[in-house]
Amino acid sequence: MGERPPLWTMREVLVGALFGAVGVLLPILFHAVGLGRAFLPMHLPILIAGFFLSPLVAAATGFVEPWASCFLTGMPPLPTAVLMSLELPILSAMASVLHRVLKLNVWVSTIGAIVARILWDIALLATVVAPLLQLPPGAFGITAVIVGAPGIGLQLVVAPAVVLALKRARPQWGQERDEAPE
């Protein structure tokens, strides 16, 4: 009977930390020029991280990053950091599952991860947040998607391009046993 592969490696933890650091710095730059919330700058590095990390480490990176950013920079503020710590693991882990486990290409995996995150957001907002704020069930979720539309567009264009560029520049980042084709 063969040895089971580890659930994570030190390399993965370090790569996750690198993307987490970018996830703290990128929103600072976006907010400095007034492009903050609508462009979802924290989502972009976390989505990209999913292409290079196992689902478990990708989800952990997505969970920790909003908290690290909240405590280091004050962005996102509470309770937004709580909600983001529930949505970013979905985004990153789904990119990992679709690309690294199911072997889908970068473009399909990007779209699938974004759709999964949007569906998760709508479900979370409709079942938890809207009742707490006494809003109609669909109002908050639909508004969040509309407000985030520029960021979703940015993710659809930038994430696949960055993933493919990183894979060309650092081929060893994506050459684990479960690597998917482009």
mmCIF file of C-alpha atoms in Angstrom:
data_model
loop_
_atom_site.group_PDB
_atom_site.id
_atom_site.type_symbol
_atom_site.label_atom_id
_atom_site.label_comp_id
_atom_site.label_asym_id
_atom_site.label_seq_id
_atom_site.Cartn_x
_atom_site.Cartn_y
_atom_site.Cartn_z
ATOM 1 C CA MET A 1 0.000 0.000 0.000
ATOM 2 C CA GLY A 2 1.494 3.364 -1.091
ATOM 3 C CA GLU A 3 2.086 6.370 1.058
ATOM 4 C CA ARG A 4 -0.659 9.019 1.030
ATOM 5 C CA PRO A 5 0.462 12.391 -0.316
ATOM 6 C CA PRO A 6 0.412 15.249 2.213
ATOM 7 C CA LEU A 7 -2.613 17.539 2.257
ATOM 8 C CA TRP A 8 -0.261 20.513 1.952
ATOM 9 C CA THR A 9 3.398 21.288 1.571
ATOM 10 C CA MET A 10 5.599 24.033 2.955
ATOM 11 C CA ARG A 11 5.914 25.388 -0.589
ATOM 12 C CA GLU A 12 2.147 25.684 -0.783
ATOM 13 C CA VAL A 13 1.952 27.486 2.533
ATOM 14 C CA LEU A 14 4.609 29.954 1.350
ATOM 15 C CA VAL A 15 2.883 30.499 -1.997
ATOM 16 C CA GLY A 16 -0.403 31.013 -0.127
ATOM 17 C CA ALA A 17 1.300 33.569 2.126
ATOM 18 C CA LEU A 18 2.684 35.352 -0.950
ATOM 19 C CA PHE A 19 -0.774 35.637 -2.515
ATOM 20 C CA GLY A 20 -2.203 36.666 0.867
ATOM 21 C CA ALA A 21 0.339 39.490 1.077
ATOM 22 C CA VAL A 22 -0.610 40.638 -2.416
ATOM 23 C CA GLY A 23 -4.242 40.468 -1.248
ATOM 24 C CA VAL A 24 -3.410 42.941 1.524
ATOM 25 C CA LEU A 25 -1.374 45.316 -0.669
ATOM 26 C CA LEU A 26 -3.507 45.402 -3.827
ATOM 27 C CA PRO A 27 -6.615 46.849 -2.114
ATOM 28 C CA ILE A 28 -4.454 49.616 -0.611
ATOM 29 C CA LEU A 29 -3.373 50.614 -4.120
ATOM 30 C CA PHE A 30 -6.913 50.412 -5.509
ATOM 31 C CA HIS A 31 -8.367 52.454 -2.640
ATOM 32 C CA ALA A 32 -5.587 55.061 -2.986
ATOM 33 C CA VAL A 33 -6.842 55.897 -6.482
ATOM 34 C CA GLY A 34 -10.545 55.565 -5.622
ATOM 35 C CA LEU A 35 -11.171 52.207 -7.299
ATOM 36 C CA GLY A 36 -11.675 50.136 -4.147
ATOM 37 C CA ARG A 37 -14.879 48.255 -3.536
ATOM 38 C CA ALA A 38 -16.310 48.027 -7.058
ATOM 39 C CA PHE A 39 -13.175 46.361 -8.445
ATOM 40 C CA LEU A 40 -12.929 43.711 -5.682
ATOM 41 C CA PRO A 41 -9.126 44.000 -5.448
ATOM 42 C CA MET A 42 -8.848 41.463 -2.620
ATOM 43 C CA HIS A 43 -10.584 38.808 -4.720
ATOM 44 C CA LEU A 44 -8.085 38.871 -7.582
ATOM 45 C CA PRO A 45 -4.963 37.462 -5.852
ATOM 46 C CA ILE A 46 -7.079 34.955 -3.919
ATOM 47 C CA LEU A 47 -8.668 33.695 -7.148
ATOM 48 C CA ILE A 48 -5.237 33.391 -8.774
ATOM 49 C CA ALA A 49 -3.889 31.563 -5.717
ATOM 50 C CA GLY A 50 -6.404 28.776 -6.302
ATOM 51 C CA PHE A 51 -4.642 27.818 -9.518
ATOM 52 C CA PHE A 52 -1.378 27.150 -7.679
ATOM 53 C CA LEU A 53 -2.577 25.674 -4.383
ATOM 54 C CA SER A 54 -4.373 22.535 -3.276
ATOM 55 C CA PRO A 55 -8.061 23.107 -2.436
ATOM 56 C CA LEU A 56 -7.354 22.976 1.311
ATOM 57 C CA VAL A 57 -4.527 25.530 1.260
ATOM 58 C CA ALA A 58 -6.427 27.692 -1.249
ATOM 59 C CA ALA A 59 -9.456 27.780 1.076
ATOM 60 C CA ALA A 60 -7.253 28.521 4.097
ATOM 61 C CA THR A 61 -5.579 31.386 2.224
ATOM 62 C CA GLY A 62 -8.981 32.784 1.266
ATOM 63 C CA PHE A 63 -10.194 32.540 4.854
ATOM 64 C CA VAL A 64 -7.145 34.117 6.520
ATOM 65 C CA GLU A 65 -6.530 36.947 4.053
ATOM 66 C CA PRO A 66 -9.545 39.183 4.943
ATOM 67 C CA TRP A 67 -8.687 38.873 8.640
ATOM 68 C CA ALA A 68 -5.026 39.723 8.047
ATOM 69 C CA SER A 69 -6.003 42.716 5.943
ATOM 70 C CA CYS A 70 -8.617 43.856 8.468
ATOM 71 C CA PHE A 71 -6.168 43.763 11.365
ATOM 72 C CA LEU A 72 -3.217 45.229 9.425
ATOM 73 C CA THR A 73 -4.977 47.957 7.399
ATOM 74 C CA GLY A 74 -8.520 48.280 8.723
ATOM 75 C CA MET A 75 -9.853 47.110 5.335
ATOM 76 C CA PRO A 76 -12.228 45.436 5.054
ATOM 77 C CA PRO A 77 -13.850 46.661 8.242
ATOM 78 C CA LEU A 78 -15.861 44.385 10.489
ATOM 79 C CA PRO A 79 -18.405 42.859 9.773
ATOM 80 C CA THR A 80 -17.407 42.883 6.087
ATOM 81 C CA ALA A 81 -14.241 40.924 6.934
ATOM 82 C CA VAL A 82 -16.424 38.174 8.401
ATOM 83 C CA LEU A 83 -18.452 37.884 5.189
ATOM 84 C CA MET A 84 -15.323 37.985 3.023
ATOM 85 C CA SER A 85 -13.711 35.257 5.127
ATOM 86 C CA LEU A 86 -16.679 33.085 4.138
ATOM 87 C CA GLU A 87 -16.720 33.958 0.423
ATOM 88 C CA LEU A 88 -13.015 34.055 -0.502
ATOM 89 C CA PRO A 89 -12.373 30.413 0.490
ATOM 90 C CA ILE A 90 -15.140 29.405 -1.941
ATOM 91 C CA LEU A 91 -13.564 31.445 -4.758
ATOM 92 C CA SER A 92 -10.043 30.112 -4.260
ATOM 93 C CA ALA A 93 -10.944 26.507 -3.446
ATOM 94 C CA MET A 94 -13.292 26.256 -6.433
ATOM 95 C CA ALA A 95 -10.552 27.526 -8.771
ATOM 96 C CA SER A 96 -8.284 24.844 -7.321
ATOM 97 C CA VAL A 97 -10.850 22.053 -7.575
ATOM 98 C CA LEU A 98 -11.889 22.954 -11.108
ATOM 99 C CA HIS A 99 -8.364 23.427 -12.459
ATOM 100 C CA ARG A 100 -6.156 21.107 -10.410
ATOM 101 C CA VAL A 101 -8.560 18.300 -9.526
ATOM 102 C CA LEU A 102 -11.075 18.239 -12.390
ATOM 103 C CA LYS A 103 -8.404 19.313 -14.920
ATOM 104 C CA LEU A 104 -10.463 22.095 -16.522
ATOM 105 C CA ASN A 105 -8.607 24.831 -18.360
ATOM 106 C CA VAL A 106 -7.786 28.217 -16.830
ATOM 107 C CA TRP A 107 -10.647 30.066 -18.523
ATOM 108 C CA VAL A 108 -13.393 27.596 -17.585
ATOM 109 C CA SER A 109 -12.020 27.302 -14.059
ATOM 110 C CA THR A 110 -12.027 31.090 -13.636
ATOM 111 C CA ILE A 111 -15.640 31.381 -14.755
ATOM 112 C CA GLY A 112 -16.708 28.408 -12.627
ATOM 113 C CA ALA A 113 -15.013 29.777 -9.499
ATOM 114 C CA ILE A 114 -16.588 33.213 -9.971
ATOM 115 C CA VAL A 115 -20.046 31.726 -10.538
ATOM 116 C CA ALA A 116 -19.682 29.514 -7.448
ATOM 117 C CA ARG A 117 -18.645 32.550 -5.380
ATOM 118 C CA ILE A 118 -21.590 34.605 -6.650
ATOM 119 C CA LEU A 119 -24.058 31.806 -5.898
ATOM 120 C CA TRP A 120 -22.533 31.386 -2.428
ATOM 121 C CA ASP A 121 -22.790 35.155 -1.835
ATOM 122 C CA ILE A 122 -26.415 35.284 -2.900
ATOM 123 C CA ALA A 123 -27.289 32.306 -0.708
ATOM 124 C CA LEU A 124 -25.377 33.689 2.279
ATOM 125 C CA LEU A 125 -26.772 37.179 1.912
ATOM 126 C CA ALA A 126 -30.339 36.008 1.322
ATOM 127 C CA THR A 127 -30.418 33.531 4.209
ATOM 128 C CA VAL A 128 -28.276 35.270 6.846
ATOM 129 C CA VAL A 129 -27.592 38.947 6.167
ATOM 130 C CA ALA A 130 -30.907 40.068 4.676
ATOM 131 C CA PRO A 131 -33.006 38.640 7.538
ATOM 132 C CA LEU A 132 -30.701 40.265 10.100
ATOM 133 C CA LEU A 133 -31.134 43.617 8.353
ATOM 134 C CA GLN A 134 -34.838 42.932 7.657
ATOM 135 C CA LEU A 135 -34.398 43.284 3.887
ATOM 136 C CA PRO A 136 -36.212 41.372 1.142
ATOM 137 C CA PRO A 137 -34.335 38.047 0.609
ATOM 138 C CA GLY A 138 -32.925 38.801 -2.870
ATOM 139 C CA ALA A 139 -32.302 42.531 -2.607
ATOM 140 C CA PHE A 140 -28.916 42.514 -0.897
ATOM 141 C CA GLY A 141 -27.442 39.674 -2.970
ATOM 142 C CA ILE A 142 -28.451 41.185 -6.298
ATOM 143 C CA THR A 143 -27.141 44.592 -5.232
ATOM 144 C CA ALA A 144 -23.797 43.062 -4.218
ATOM 145 C CA VAL A 145 -23.423 41.397 -7.631
ATOM 146 C CA ILE A 146 -24.302 44.617 -9.484
ATOM 147 C CA VAL A 147 -21.902 46.723 -7.394
ATOM 148 C CA GLY A 148 -19.142 44.130 -7.897
ATOM 149 C CA ALA A 149 -19.674 43.792 -11.677
ATOM 150 C CA PRO A 150 -16.530 45.801 -12.582
ATOM 151 C CA GLY A 151 -14.463 43.563 -10.296
ATOM 152 C CA ILE A 152 -15.991 40.425 -11.786
ATOM 153 C CA GLY A 153 -15.078 41.714 -15.249
ATOM 154 C CA LEU A 154 -11.550 42.439 -14.059
ATOM 155 C CA GLN A 155 -11.239 38.910 -12.645
ATOM 156 C CA LEU A 156 -12.460 37.355 -15.902
ATOM 157 C CA VAL A 157 -9.798 39.192 -17.897
ATOM 158 C CA VAL A 158 -6.833 39.520 -15.535
ATOM 159 C CA ALA A 159 -6.877 36.244 -13.568
ATOM 160 C CA PRO A 160 -6.441 33.868 -16.549
ATOM 161 C CA ALA A 161 -3.793 36.130 -18.087
ATOM 162 C CA VAL A 162 -1.813 36.308 -14.826
ATOM 163 C CA VAL A 163 -2.133 32.556 -14.192
ATOM 164 C CA LEU A 164 -0.859 31.712 -17.664
ATOM 165 C CA ALA A 165 1.989 34.260 -17.389
ATOM 166 C CA LEU A 166 3.028 32.908 -13.968
ATOM 167 C CA LYS A 167 2.977 29.343 -15.265
ATOM 168 C CA ARG A 168 5.250 30.348 -18.140
ATOM 169 C CA ALA A 169 7.595 32.282 -15.834
ATOM 170 C CA ARG A 170 7.591 29.738 -12.968
ATOM 171 C CA PRO A 171 6.648 26.358 -14.489
ATOM 172 C CA GLN A 172 7.467 24.502 -11.273
ATOM 173 C CA TRP A 173 4.590 26.328 -9.508
ATOM 174 C CA GLY A 174 2.040 24.322 -11.420
ATOM 175 C CA GLN A 175 3.796 21.039 -12.036
ATOM 176 C CA GLU A 176 2.516 19.014 -9.101
ATOM 177 C CA ARG A 177 0.989 15.610 -9.729
ATOM 178 C CA ASP A 178 -2.480 17.075 -10.219
ATOM 179 C CA GLU A 179 -1.666 19.812 -12.717
ATOM 180 C CA ALA A 180 -4.293 20.559 -15.356
ATOM 181 C CA PRO A 181 -3.620 21.497 -18.976
ATOM 182 C CA GLU A 182 -4.031 25.087 -20.117
#
